[in-house]
Amino acid sequence: MTFLVKVLVNAVAIWVATLVVPGIEVAGGDGDTTAQVLTFGFVGLLFGLVNAVIKPVVKVLAFPLYVLTLGLFTFVVNALMLQITSWIADATALTFAIDDFFWTAVLGAVVVTLVSMVLSLLVPDRRRD
């Protein structure tokens, strides 16, 4: 259940990023609300998989840059994860596009990070310690 909640949080965060950041687009459904929600859900799933598989490796390799920039390099790594998600989506039937890496992807990463953080605080964690 926790994985499904994380996918939904990712989907909502990417949806907000498409509304706020010009240059980030998720297309699909041609006006059909259900198809659009499913498209955002699949993009959220893909983004979650990229974060689960690729991000830990990048974080280990970029550790010196995290230390050097006092953690601000996190936004560049998150932008890279969005860009990788876009590249993978291009190979599938999903339409998730980011116009420019540096400004669009980094600003999108900031929005996705902030929205994900707020939504994660609002959704209770049901895991037991």
N, CA, C and O atoms as a Tinker XYZ file with bonds, in Angstrom:
   516  protein
     1  N      0.818000   -1.194000    0.000000    73     2
     2  CA     0.000000    0.000000    0.000000    64     1     3
     3  C      0.864000    1.261000    0.000000    63     2     4     5
     4  O      0.508000    2.261000   -0.623000    81     3
     5  N      1.992000    1.210000    0.695000    73     3     6
     6  CA     2.870000    2.372000    0.773000    64     5     7
     7  C      3.406000    2.733000   -0.608000    63     6     8     9
     8  O      3.537000    3.911000   -0.940000    81     7
     9  N      3.716000    1.710000   -1.417000    73     7    10
    10  CA     4.221000    1.972000   -2.762000    64     9    11
    11  C      3.172000    2.692000   -3.598000    63    10    12    13
    12  O      3.503000    3.619000   -4.337000    81    11
    13  N      1.921000    2.282000   -3.493000    73    11    14
    14  CA     0.841000    2.927000   -4.237000    64    13    15
    15  C      0.683000    4.385000   -3.821000    63    14    16    17
    16  O      0.449000    5.249000   -4.666000    81    15
    17  N      0.810000    4.662000   -2.527000    73    15    18
    18  CA     0.720000    6.045000   -2.040000    64    17    19
    19  C      1.863000    6.876000   -2.610000    63    18    20    21
    20  O      1.656000    8.024000   -3.003000    81    19
    21  N      3.067000    6.308000   -2.658000    73    19    22
    22  CA     4.210000    7.033000   -3.209000    64    21    23
    23  C      4.018000    7.311000   -4.701000    63    22    24    25
    24  O      4.388000    8.380000   -5.187000    81    23
    25  N      3.447000    6.361000   -5.417000    73    23    26
    26  CA     3.169000    6.577000   -6.842000    64    25    27
    27  C      2.155000    7.697000   -7.012000    63    26    28    29
    28  O      2.313000    8.545000   -7.891000    81    27
    29  N      1.120000    7.711000   -6.186000    73    27    30
    30  CA     0.111000    8.771000   -6.257000    64    29    31
    31  C      0.714000   10.137000   -5.904000    63    30    32    33
    32  O      0.395000   11.141000   -6.541000    81    31
    33  N      1.578000   10.170000   -4.897000    73    31    34
    34  CA     2.249000   11.422000   -4.536000    64    33    35
    35  C      3.109000   11.904000   -5.697000    63    34    36    37
    36  O      3.102000   13.092000   -6.020000    81    35
    37  N      3.852000   10.992000   -6.329000    73    35    38
    38  CA     4.658000   11.362000   -7.495000    64    37    39
    39  C      3.786000   11.896000   -8.627000    63    38    40    41
    40  O      4.125000   12.893000   -9.265000    81    39
    41  N      2.669000   11.228000   -8.869000    73    39    42
    42  CA     1.773000   11.647000   -9.952000    64    41    43
    43  C      1.219000   13.050000   -9.698000    63    42    44    45
    44  O      1.172000   13.878000  -10.607000    81    43
    45  N      0.804000   13.308000   -8.468000    73    43    46
    46  CA     0.272000   14.638000   -8.140000    64    45    47
    47  C      1.373000   15.687000   -8.238000    63    46    48    49
    48  O      1.136000   16.788000   -8.736000    81    47
    49  N      2.574000   15.356000   -7.769000    73    47    50
    50  CA     3.685000   16.306000   -7.827000    64    49    51
    51  C      4.053000   16.637000   -9.272000    63    50    52    53
    52  O      4.337000   17.792000   -9.589000    81    51
    53  N      4.050000   15.647000  -10.139000    73    51    54
    54  CA     4.351000   15.895000  -11.555000    64    53    55
    55  C      3.220000   16.690000  -12.192000    63    54    56    57
    56  O      3.473000   17.552000  -13.033000    81    55
    57  N      1.987000   16.419000  -11.810000    73    55    58
    58  CA     0.857000   17.195000  -12.327000    64    57    59
    59  C      0.995000   18.667000  -11.948000    63    58    60    61
    60  O      0.794000   19.545000  -12.786000    81    59
    61  N      1.336000   18.940000  -10.685000    73    59    62
    62  CA     1.527000   20.321000  -10.242000    64    61    63
    63  C      2.681000   20.960000  -11.015000    63    62    64    65
    64  O      2.603000   22.129000  -11.393000    81    63
    65  N      3.741000   20.203000  -11.248000    73    63    66
    66  CA     4.875000   20.740000  -12.006000    64    65    67
    67  C      4.463000   21.108000  -13.431000    63    66    68    69
    68  O      4.946000   22.100000  -13.978000    81    67
    69  N      3.578000   20.320000  -14.034000    73    67    70
    70  CA     3.124000   20.664000  -15.386000    64    69    71
    71  C      2.274000   21.929000  -15.387000    63    70    72    73
    72  O      2.240000   22.654000  -16.381000    81    71
    73  N      1.590000   22.197000  -14.278000    73    71    74
    74  CA     0.785000   23.410000  -14.180000    64    73    75
    75  C      1.630000   24.647000  -13.913000    63    74    76    77
    76  O      1.309000   25.733000  -14.395000    81    75
    77  N      2.713000   24.491000  -13.146000    73    75    78
    78  CA     3.497000   25.630000  -12.682000    64    77    79
    79  C      4.678000   25.945000  -13.592000    63    78    80    81
    80  O      4.987000   27.115000  -13.819000    81    79
    81  N      5.335000   24.926000  -14.110000    73    79    82
    82  CA     6.575000   25.116000  -14.867000    64    81    83
    83  C      6.286000   25.004000  -16.362000    63    82    84    85
    84  O      5.892000   23.938000  -16.837000    81    83
    85  N      6.477000   26.090000  -17.106000    73    83    86
    86  CA     6.323000   25.977000  -18.555000    64    85    87
    87  C      7.468000   25.145000  -19.126000    63    86    88    89
    88  O      8.627000   25.330000  -18.756000    81    87
    89  N      7.135000   24.244000  -20.016000    73    87    90
    90  CA     8.156000   23.398000  -20.621000    64    89    91
    91  C      8.099000   21.963000  -20.145000    63    90    92    93
    92  O      8.790000   21.106000  -20.696000    81    91
    93  N      7.288000   21.675000  -19.131000    73    91    94
    94  CA     7.060000   20.296000  -18.693000    64    93    95
    95  C      5.652000   19.924000  -19.118000    63    94    96    97
    96  O      4.679000   20.572000  -18.731000    81    95
    97  N      5.558000   18.882000  -19.914000    73    95    98
    98  CA     4.254000   18.488000  -20.447000    64    97    99
    99  C      4.027000   16.994000  -20.280000    63    98   100   101
   100  O      4.927000   16.185000  -20.504000    81    99
   101  N      2.823000   16.646000  -19.887000    73    99   102
   102  CA     2.361000   15.268000  -19.886000    64   101   103
   103  C      1.091000   15.272000  -20.712000    63   102   104   105
   104  O      0.103000   15.911000  -20.350000    81   103
   105  N      1.124000   14.560000  -21.818000    73   103   106
   106  CA    -0.029000   14.539000  -22.714000    64   105   107
   107  C     -0.600000   13.124000  -22.756000    63   106   108   109
   108  O      0.114000   12.135000  -22.592000    81   107
   109  N     -1.856000   13.065000  -22.971000    73   107   110
   110  CA    -2.508000   11.772000  -23.093000    64   109   111
   111  C     -3.975000   11.911000  -22.758000    63   110   112   113
   112  O     -4.362000   12.754000  -21.949000    81   111
   113  N     -4.771000   11.099000  -23.369000    73   111   114
   114  CA    -6.180000   11.071000  -23.055000    64   113   115
   115  C     -7.049000   11.935000  -23.928000    63   114   116   117
   116  O     -8.256000   11.706000  -24.004000    81   115
   117  N     -6.484000   12.917000  -24.587000    73   115   118
   118  CA    -7.232000   13.786000  -25.497000    64   117   119
   119  C     -8.524000   14.308000  -24.873000    63   118   120   121
   120  O     -9.593000   14.225000  -25.477000    81   119
   121  N     -8.415000   14.845000  -23.662000    73   119   122
   122  CA    -9.575000   15.428000  -23.007000    64   121   123
   123  C    -10.328000   14.482000  -22.102000    63   122   124   125
   124  O    -11.171000   14.928000  -21.325000    81   123
   125  N    -10.058000   13.201000  -22.173000    73   123   126
   126  CA   -10.711000   12.222000  -21.320000    64   125   127
   127  C    -10.024000   12.242000  -19.953000    63   126   128   129
   128  O     -8.837000   11.933000  -19.850000    81   127
   129  N    -10.758000   12.598000  -18.918000    73   127   130
   130  CA   -10.191000   12.769000  -17.584000    64   129   131
   131  C     -9.590000   11.473000  -17.052000    63   130   132   133
   132  O     -8.503000   11.484000  -16.474000    81   131
   133  N    -10.279000   10.374000  -17.241000    73   131   134
   134  CA    -9.771000    9.092000  -16.761000    64   133   135
   135  C     -8.441000    8.747000  -17.420000    63   134   136   137
   136  O     -7.513000    8.296000  -16.749000    81   135
   137  N     -8.345000    8.955000  -18.715000    73   135   138
   138  CA    -7.100000    8.653000  -19.430000    64   137   139
   139  C     -5.976000    9.579000  -18.975000    63   138   140   141
   140  O     -4.827000    9.151000  -18.869000    81   139
   141  N     -6.296000   10.835000  -18.708000    73   139   142
   142  CA    -5.270000   11.762000  -18.226000    64   141   143
   143  C     -4.785000   11.363000  -16.836000    63   142   144   145
   144  O     -3.585000   11.412000  -16.566000    81   143
   145  N     -5.690000   10.974000  -15.961000    73   143   146
   146  CA    -5.309000   10.537000  -14.620000    64   145   147
   147  C     -4.440000    9.287000  -14.708000    63   146   148   149
   148  O     -3.442000    9.175000  -13.995000    81   147
   149  N     -4.805000    8.359000  -15.564000    73   147   150
   150  CA    -3.993000    7.152000  -15.749000    64   149   151
   151  C     -2.618000    7.486000  -16.312000    63   150   152   153
   152  O     -1.623000    6.879000  -15.916000    81   151
   153  N     -2.552000    8.439000  -17.226000    73   151   154
   154  CA    -1.260000    8.849000  -17.783000    64   153   155
   155  C     -0.376000    9.428000  -16.693000    63   154   156   157
   156  O      0.799000    9.070000  -16.598000    81   155
   157  N     -0.916000   10.314000  -15.871000    73   155   158
   158  CA    -0.134000   10.858000  -14.757000    64   157   159
   159  C      0.257000    9.748000  -13.779000    63   158   160   161
   160  O      1.355000    9.769000  -13.221000    81   159
   161  N     -0.630000    8.791000  -13.574000    73   159   162
   162  CA    -0.311000    7.666000  -12.691000    64   161   163
   163  C      0.845000    6.840000  -13.222000    63   162   164   165
   164  O      1.731000    6.446000  -12.463000    81   163
   165  N      0.842000    6.574000  -14.528000    73   163   166
   166  CA     1.936000    5.798000  -15.119000    64   165   167
   167  C      3.247000    6.583000  -15.119000    63   166   168   169
   168  O      4.316000    6.010000  -14.908000    81   167
   169  N      3.166000    7.881000  -15.353000    73   167   170
   170  CA     4.382000    8.712000  -15.278000    64   169   171
   171  C      4.889000    8.747000  -13.839000    63   170   172   173
   172  O      6.099000    8.694000  -13.617000    81   171
   173  N      3.992000    8.835000  -12.857000    73   171   174
   174  CA     4.384000    8.781000  -11.449000    64   173   175
   175  C      5.028000    7.450000  -11.093000    63   174   176   177
   176  O      5.999000    7.406000  -10.338000    81   175
   177  N      4.487000    6.364000  -11.638000    73   175   178
   178  CA     5.074000    5.038000  -11.430000    64   177   179
   179  C      6.466000    4.958000  -12.034000    63   178   180   181
   180  O      7.398000    4.464000  -11.400000    81   179
   181  N      6.603000    5.443000  -13.254000    73   179   182
   182  CA     7.895000    5.433000  -13.925000    64   181   183
   183  C      8.914000    6.282000  -13.161000    63   182   184   185
   184  O     10.067000    5.880000  -13.002000    81   183
   185  N      8.486000    7.450000  -12.691000    73   183   186
   186  CA     9.371000    8.316000  -11.912000    64   185   187
   187  C      9.780000    7.634000  -10.603000    63   186   188   189
   188  O     10.931000    7.745000  -10.180000    81   187
   189  N      8.859000    6.940000   -9.972000    73   187   190
   190  CA     9.170000    6.207000   -8.749000    64   189   191
   191  C     10.165000    5.085000   -8.994000    63   190   192   193
   192  O     11.064000    4.863000   -8.183000    81   191
   193  N     10.012000    4.378000  -10.108000    73   191   194
   194  CA    10.959000    3.312000  -10.443000    64   193   195
   195  C     12.349000    3.864000  -10.740000    63   194   196   197
   196  O     13.354000    3.283000  -10.331000    81   195
   197  N     12.402000    4.985000  -11.453000    73   195   198
   198  CA    13.695000    5.623000  -11.732000    64   197   199
   199  C     14.351000    6.055000  -10.423000    63   198   200   201
   200  O     15.553000    5.866000  -10.236000    81   199
   201  N     13.566000    6.631000   -9.523000    73   199   202
   202  CA    14.104000    7.044000   -8.228000    64   201   203
   203  C     14.569000    5.852000   -7.395000    63   202   204   205
   204  O     15.545000    5.960000   -6.652000    81   203
   205  N     13.886000    4.729000   -7.510000    73   203   206
   206  CA    14.244000    3.559000   -6.709000    64   205   207
   207  C     15.472000    2.836000   -7.255000    63   206   208   209
   208  O     16.252000    2.279000   -6.482000    81   207
   209  N     15.651000    2.836000   -8.561000    73   207   210
   210  CA    16.724000    2.051000   -9.168000    64   209   211
   211  C     17.970000    2.888000   -9.459000    63   210   212   213
   212  O     19.080000    2.495000   -9.100000    81   211
   213  N     17.792000    4.021000  -10.097000    73   211   214
   214  CA    18.940000    4.794000  -10.580000    64   213   215
   215  C     19.439000    5.810000   -9.550000    63   214   216   217
   216  O     20.647000    6.013000   -9.424000    81   215
   217  N     18.543000    6.439000   -8.828000    73   215   218
   218  CA    18.930000    7.521000   -7.924000    64   217   219
   219  C     19.934000    7.112000   -6.845000    63   218   220   221
   220  O     20.853000    7.882000   -6.567000    81   219
   221  N     19.801000    5.937000   -6.225000    73   219   222
   222  CA    20.808000    5.575000   -5.214000    64   221   223
   223  C     22.227000    5.491000   -5.776000    63   222   224   225
   224  O     23.184000    5.881000   -5.107000    81   223
   225  N     22.363000    4.992000   -6.984000    73   223   226
   226  CA    23.680000    4.899000   -7.612000    64   225   227
   227  C     24.235000    6.298000   -7.877000    63   226   228   229
   228  O     25.407000    6.566000   -7.611000    81   227
   229  N     23.397000    7.182000   -8.399000    73   227   230
   230  CA    23.834000    8.552000   -8.687000    64   229   231
   231  C     24.193000    9.278000   -7.392000    63   230   232   233
   232  O     25.157000   10.042000   -7.355000    81   231
   233  N     23.425000    9.044000   -6.339000    73   231   234
   234  CA    23.717000    9.700000   -5.065000    64   233   235
   235  C     25.067000    9.276000   -4.502000    63   234   236   237
   236  O     25.799000   10.102000   -3.956000    81   235
   237  N     25.399000    8.002000   -4.630000    73   235   238
   238  CA    26.701000    7.535000   -4.147000    64   237   239
   239  C     27.827000    8.144000   -4.980000    63   238   240   241
   240  O     28.830000    8.600000   -4.432000    81   239
   241  N     27.664000    8.152000   -6.288000    73   239   242
   242  CA    28.702000    8.704000   -7.159000    64   241   243
   243  C     28.847000   10.217000   -6.996000    63   242   244   245
   244  O     29.938000   10.759000   -7.172000    81   243
   245  N     27.759000   10.892000   -6.663000    73   243   246
   246  CA    27.790000   12.353000   -6.552000    64   245   247
   247  C     27.976000   12.834000   -5.112000    63   246   248   249
   248  O     27.831000   14.025000   -4.839000    81   247
   249  N     28.288000   11.938000   -4.203000    73   247   250
   250  CA    28.416000   12.324000   -2.801000    64   249   251
   251  C     29.366000   13.510000   -2.578000    63   250   252   253
   252  O     29.028000   14.408000   -1.806000    81   251
   253  N     30.539000   13.545000   -3.223000    73   251   254
   254  CA    31.408000   14.715000   -3.022000    64   253   255
   255  C     30.742000   16.037000   -3.431000    63   254   256   257
   256  O     30.975000   17.068000   -2.801000    81   255
   257  N     29.924000   16.006000   -4.475000    73   255   258
   258  CA    29.228000   17.224000   -4.905000    64   257   259
   259  C     28.131000   17.617000   -3.917000    63   258   260   261
   260  O     27.861000   18.804000   -3.732000    81   259
   261  N     27.502000   16.633000   -3.284000    73   259   262
   262  CA    26.528000   16.942000   -2.233000    64   261   263
   263  C     27.218000   17.685000   -1.093000    63   262   264   265
   264  O     26.707000   18.688000   -0.594000    81   263
   265  N     28.381000   17.183000   -0.687000    73   263   266
   266  CA    29.115000   17.802000    0.414000    64   265   267
   267  C     29.599000   19.194000    0.011000    63   266   268   269
   268  O     29.471000   20.151000    0.775000    81   267
   269  N     30.149000   19.296000   -1.184000    73   267   270
   270  CA    30.704000   20.562000   -1.661000    64   269   271
   271  C     29.643000   21.658000   -1.774000    63   270   272   273
   272  O     29.920000   22.822000   -1.485000    81   271
   273  N     28.440000   21.291000   -2.191000    73   271   274
   274  CA    27.373000   22.280000   -2.387000    64   273   275
   275  C     26.409000   22.349000   -1.199000    63   274   276   277
   276  O     25.366000   22.999000   -1.273000    81   275
   277  N     26.766000   21.676000   -0.114000    73   275   278
   278  CA    25.934000   21.652000    1.094000    64   277   279
   279  C     24.509000   21.143000    0.805000    63   278   280   281
   280  O     23.540000   21.630000    1.387000    81   279
   281  N     24.400000   20.183000   -0.077000    73   279   282
   282  CA    23.125000   19.540000   -0.369000    64   281   283
   283  C     22.341000   20.121000   -1.524000    63   282   284   285
   284  O     21.339000   19.542000   -1.943000    81   283
   285  N     22.777000   21.256000   -2.047000    73   283   286
   286  CA    22.022000   21.866000   -3.146000    64   285   287
   287  C     22.102000   21.048000   -4.439000    63   286   288   289
   288  O     21.274000   21.210000   -5.335000    81   287
   289  N     23.089000   20.182000   -4.525000    73   287   290
   290  CA    23.211000   19.331000   -5.714000    64   289   291
   291  C     22.037000   18.359000   -5.819000    63   290   292   293
   292  O     21.829000   17.743000   -6.864000    81   291
   293  N     21.273000   18.225000   -4.737000    73   291   294
   294  CA    20.087000   17.374000   -4.740000    64   293   295
   295  C     19.129000   17.771000   -5.857000    63   294   296   297
   296  O     18.532000   16.914000   -6.508000    81   295
   297  N     18.988000   19.081000   -6.072000    73   295   298
   298  CA    18.061000   19.535000   -7.114000    64   297   299
   299  C     18.543000   19.149000   -8.507000    63   298   300   301
   300  O     17.729000   18.855000   -9.382000    81   299
   301  N     19.835000   19.147000   -8.722000    73   299   302
   302  CA    20.381000   18.730000  -10.018000    64   301   303
   303  C     20.157000   17.229000  -10.216000    63   302   304   305
   304  O     19.807000   16.791000  -11.312000    81   303
   305  N     20.357000   16.446000   -9.160000    73   303   306
   306  CA    20.131000   14.997000   -9.254000    64   305   307
   307  C     18.650000   14.720000   -9.498000    63   306   308   309
   308  O     18.311000   13.862000  -10.314000    81   307
   309  N     17.765000   15.432000   -8.806000    73   307   310
   310  CA    16.326000   15.252000   -9.035000    64   309   311
   311  C     15.934000   15.670000  -10.452000    63   310   312   313
   312  O     15.071000   15.046000  -11.071000    81   311
   313  N     16.566000   16.720000  -10.960000    73   311   314
   314  CA    16.313000   17.128000  -12.349000    64   313   315
   315  C     16.778000   16.043000  -13.312000    63   314   316   317
   316  O     16.121000   15.775000  -14.318000    81   315
   317  N     17.900000   15.425000  -13.006000    73   315   318
   318  CA    18.393000   14.321000  -13.837000    64   317   319
   319  C     17.409000   13.151000  -13.805000    63   318   320   321
   320  O     17.192000   12.500000  -14.827000    81   319
   321  N     16.813000   12.878000  -12.645000    73   319   322
   322  CA    15.829000   11.793000  -12.552000    64   321   323
   323  C     14.582000   12.112000  -13.382000    63   322   324   325
   324  O     14.008000   11.225000  -14.012000    81   323
   325  N     14.168000   13.377000  -13.378000    73   323   326
   326  CA    13.044000   13.783000  -14.239000    64   325   327
   327  C     13.404000   13.627000  -15.711000    63   326   328   329
   328  O     12.586000   13.167000  -16.507000    81   327
   329  N     14.622000   14.007000  -16.072000    73   327   330
   330  CA    15.055000   13.898000  -17.467000    64   329   331
   331  C     15.136000   12.436000  -17.896000    63   330   332   333
   332  O     14.728000   12.097000  -19.007000    81   331
   333  N     15.655000   11.571000  -17.033000    73   331   334
   334  CA    15.707000   10.139000  -17.349000    64   333   335
   335  C     14.299000    9.580000  -17.505000    63   334   336   337
   336  O     14.040000    8.773000  -18.397000    81   335
   337  N     13.394000   10.011000  -16.636000    73   335   338
   338  CA    11.996000    9.584000  -16.756000    64   337   339
   339  C     11.412000   10.017000  -18.100000    63   338   340   341
   340  O     10.670000    9.266000  -18.733000    81   339
   341  N     11.753000   11.233000  -18.528000    73   339   342
   342  CA    11.295000   11.725000  -19.823000    64   341   343
   343  C     11.865000   10.884000  -20.966000    63   342   344   345
   344  O     11.150000   10.547000  -21.910000    81   343
   345  N     13.139000   10.550000  -20.877000    73   343   346
   346  CA    13.756000    9.730000  -21.928000    64   345   347
   347  C     13.129000    8.349000  -22.009000    63   346   348   349
   348  O     12.892000    7.834000  -23.102000    81   347
   349  N     12.859000    7.748000  -20.854000    73   347   350
   350  CA    12.230000    6.421000  -20.844000    64   349   351
   351  C     10.797000    6.520000  -21.356000    63   350   352   353
   352  O     10.338000    5.644000  -22.088000    81   351
   353  N     10.092000    7.576000  -20.977000    73   351   354
   354  CA     8.708000    7.755000  -21.435000    64   353   355
   355  C      8.647000    7.905000  -22.949000    63   354   356   357
   356  O      7.676000    7.482000  -23.577000    81   355
   357  N      9.689000    8.511000  -23.544000    73   355   358
   358  CA     9.723000    8.639000  -25.001000    64   357   359
   359  C      9.758000    7.278000  -25.689000    63   358   360   361
   360  O      9.273000    7.132000  -26.811000    81   359
   361  N     10.330000    6.285000  -25.016000    73   359   362
   362  CA    10.416000    4.945000  -25.592000    64   361   363
   363  C      9.131000    4.148000  -25.392000    63   362   364   365
   364  O      8.976000    3.060000  -25.946000    81   363
   365  N      8.215000    4.691000  -24.602000    73   363   366
   366  CA     6.941000    4.013000  -24.355000    64   365   367
   367  C      5.818000    4.834000  -24.992000    63   366   368   369
   368  O      6.069000    5.777000  -25.743000    81   367
   369  N      4.605000    4.467000  -24.684000    73   367   370
   370  CA     3.452000    5.199000  -25.215000    64   369   371
   371  C      3.155000    6.461000  -24.418000    63   370   372   373
   372  O      2.278000    7.238000  -24.796000    81   371
   373  N      3.880000    6.676000  -23.310000    73   371   374
   374  CA     3.653000    7.858000  -22.475000    64   373   375
   375  C      4.245000    9.097000  -23.124000    63   374   376   377
   376  O      5.278000    9.024000  -23.790000    81   375
   377  N      3.600000   10.218000  -22.933000    73   375   378
   378  CA     4.109000   11.481000  -23.436000    64   377   379
   379  C      4.441000   12.369000  -22.259000    63   378   380   381
   380  O      3.580000   13.062000  -21.718000    81   379
   381  N      5.712000   12.337000  -21.867000    73   379   382
   382  CA     6.215000   13.172000  -20.784000    64   381   383
   383  C      7.451000   13.862000  -21.330000    63   382   384   385
   384  O      8.456000   13.214000  -21.620000    81   383
   385  N      7.375000   15.174000  -21.470000    73   383   386
   386  CA     8.464000   15.903000  -22.121000    64   385   387
   387  C      8.932000   17.062000  -21.258000    63   386   388   389
   388  O      8.137000   17.744000  -20.612000    81   387
   389  N     10.246000   17.266000  -21.266000    73   387   390
   390  CA    10.872000   18.399000  -20.604000    64   389   391
   391  C     11.673000   19.128000  -21.668000    63   390   392   393
   392  O     12.553000   18.548000  -22.305000    81   391
   393  N     11.356000   20.425000  -21.857000    73   391   394
   394  CA    11.983000   21.190000  -22.937000    64   393   395
   395  C     13.489000   21.379000  -22.766000    63   394   396   397
   396  O     14.259000   21.115000  -23.689000    81   395
   397  N     13.906000   21.833000  -21.590000    73   395   398
   398  CA    15.296000   22.208000  -21.376000    64   397   399
   399  C     15.754000   21.596000  -20.066000    63   398   400   401
   400  O     15.033000   21.643000  -19.069000    81   399
   401  N     16.972000   21.010000  -20.063000    73   399   402
   402  CA    17.422000   20.367000  -18.834000    64   401   403
   403  C     17.641000   21.362000  -17.717000    63   402   404   405
   404  O     17.056000   21.229000  -16.642000    81   403
   405  N     18.473000   22.353000  -17.956000    73   403   406
   406  CA    18.912000   23.147000  -16.812000    64   405   407
   407  C     17.781000   23.924000  -16.171000    63   406   408   409
   408  O     17.495000   23.718000  -14.991000    81   407
   409  N     17.133000   24.801000  -16.899000    73   407   410
   410  CA    16.120000   25.641000  -16.246000    64   409   411
   411  C     14.820000   24.902000  -16.016000    63   410   412   413
   412  O     14.277000   24.936000  -14.911000    81   411
   413  N     14.319000   24.244000  -17.021000    73   411   414
   414  CA    13.018000   23.588000  -16.890000    64   413   415
   415  C     13.078000   22.401000  -15.943000    63   414   416   417
   416  O     12.245000   22.285000  -15.044000    81   415
   417  N     14.046000   21.524000  -16.131000    73   415   418
   418  CA    14.127000   20.325000  -15.301000    64   417   419
   419  C     14.477000   20.658000  -13.853000    63   418   420   421
   420  O     13.923000   20.059000  -12.932000    81   419
   421  N     15.389000   21.606000  -13.644000    73   419   422
   422  CA    15.754000   21.961000  -12.273000    64   421   423
   423  C     14.586000   22.636000  -11.559000    63   422   424   425
   424  O     14.306000   22.325000  -10.402000    81   423
   425  N     13.908000   23.551000  -12.233000    73   423   426
   426  CA    12.734000   24.180000  -11.624000    64   425   427
   427  C     11.629000   23.150000  -11.389000    63   426   428   429
   428  O     10.951000   23.186000  -10.362000    81   427
   429  N     11.450000   22.239000  -12.334000    73   427   430
   430  CA    10.486000   21.154000  -12.149000    64   429   431
   431  C     10.861000   20.265000  -10.980000    63   430   432   433
   432  O      9.989000   19.816000  -10.236000    81   431
   433  N     12.156000   20.004000  -10.808000    73   431   434
   434  CA    12.615000   19.187000   -9.684000    64   433   435
   435  C     12.328000   19.878000   -8.359000    63   434   436   437
   436  O     11.958000   19.229000   -7.380000    81   435
   437  N     12.500000   21.195000   -8.331000    73   435   438
   438  CA    12.188000   21.947000   -7.114000    64   437   439
   439  C     10.698000   21.820000   -6.793000    63   438   440   441
   440  O     10.327000   21.571000   -5.646000    81   439
   441  N      9.851000   21.992000   -7.802000    73   439   442
   442  CA     8.403000   21.901000   -7.591000    64   441   443
   443  C      8.010000   20.489000   -7.163000    63   442   444   445
   444  O      7.245000   20.321000   -6.214000    81   443
   445  N      8.526000   19.476000   -7.853000    73   443   446
   446  CA     8.196000   18.087000   -7.517000    64   445   447
   447  C      8.662000   17.756000   -6.101000    63   446   448   449
   448  O      7.948000   17.094000   -5.348000    81   447
   449  N      9.856000   18.215000   -5.740000    73   447   450
   450  CA    10.374000   17.957000   -4.396000    64   449   451
   451  C      9.501000   18.613000   -3.332000    63   450   452   453
   452  O      9.159000   17.984000   -2.332000    81   451
   453  N      9.142000   19.872000   -3.546000    73   451   454
   454  CA     8.329000   20.579000   -2.555000    64   453   455
   455  C      6.934000   19.970000   -2.420000    63   454   456   457
   456  O      6.445000   19.770000   -1.308000    81   455
   457  N      6.302000   19.677000   -3.547000    73   455   458
   458  CA     4.949000   19.095000   -3.504000    64   457   459
   459  C      4.996000   17.697000   -2.879000    63   458   460   461
   460  O      4.127000   17.344000   -2.082000    81   459
   461  N      5.993000   16.914000   -3.235000    73   459   462
   462  CA     6.128000   15.573000   -2.655000    64   461   463
   463  C      6.345000   15.641000   -1.151000    63   462   464   465
   464  O      5.791000   14.844000   -0.394000    81   463
   465  N      7.162000   16.609000   -0.728000    73   463   466
   466  CA     7.436000   16.766000    0.694000    64   465   467
   467  C      6.152000   17.138000    1.449000    63   466   468   469
   468  O      5.862000   16.566000    2.500000    81   467
   469  N      5.396000   18.085000    0.919000    73   467   470
   470  CA     4.155000   18.508000    1.577000    64   469   471
   471  C      3.144000   17.362000    1.604000    63   470   472   473
   472  O      2.518000   17.111000    2.634000    81   471
   473  N      2.983000   16.668000    0.481000    73   471   474
   474  CA     2.026000   15.559000    0.439000    64   473   475
   475  C      2.457000   14.415000    1.345000    63   474   476   477
   476  O      1.612000   13.766000    1.961000    81   475
   477  N      3.747000   14.160000    1.435000    73   475   478
   478  CA     4.237000   13.101000    2.313000    64   477   479
   479  C      3.985000   13.440000    3.783000    63   478   480   481
   480  O      3.761000   12.547000    4.600000    81   479
   481  N      4.023000   14.719000    4.113000    73   479   482
   482  CA     3.710000   15.130000    5.484000    64   481   483
   483  C      2.214000   14.973000    5.784000    63   482   484   485
   484  O      1.833000   14.670000    6.914000    81   483
   485  N      1.377000   15.179000    4.774000    73   483   486
   486  CA    -0.067000   15.093000    4.963000    64   485   487
   487  C     -0.572000   13.659000    5.003000    63   486   488   489
   488  O     -1.574000   13.370000    5.657000    81   487
   489  N      0.116000   12.762000    4.309000    73   487   490
   490  CA    -0.303000   11.363000    4.262000    64   489   491
   491  C      0.379000   10.635000    5.408000    63   490   492   493
   492  O      1.608000   10.621000    5.480000    81   491
   493  N     -0.386000   10.035000    6.298000    73   491   494
   494  CA     0.237000    9.344000    7.440000    64   493   495
   495  C      0.997000    8.103000    6.988000    63   494   496   497
   496  O      0.579000    7.392000    6.074000    81   495
   497  N      2.118000    7.863000    7.650000    73   495   498
   498  CA     2.935000    6.668000    7.372000    64   497   499
   499  C      2.388000    5.528000    8.230000    63   498   500   501
   500  O      2.379000    5.617000    9.458000    81   499
   501  N      1.939000    4.474000    7.587000    73   499   502
   502  CA     1.275000    3.377000    8.311000    64   501   503
   503  C      2.239000    2.257000    8.686000    63   502   504   505
   504  O      1.811000    1.233000    9.219000    81   503
   505  N      3.523000    2.430000    8.420000    73   503   506
   506  CA     4.480000    1.381000    8.778000    64   505   507
   507  C      4.637000    1.337000   10.288000    63   506   508   509
   508  O      4.557000    2.356000   10.974000    81   507
   509  N      4.860000    0.148000   10.777000    73   507   510
   510  CA     5.057000   -0.013000   12.228000    64   509   511
   511  C      6.529000   -0.164000   12.502000    63   510   512   513
   512  O      7.255000   -0.818000   11.752000    81   511
   513  N      6.965000    0.450000   13.591000    73   511   514
   514  CA     8.382000    0.382000   13.969000    64   513   515
   515  C      8.682000   -0.851000   14.782000    63   514   516
   516  O      9.826000   -1.063000   15.182000    81   515
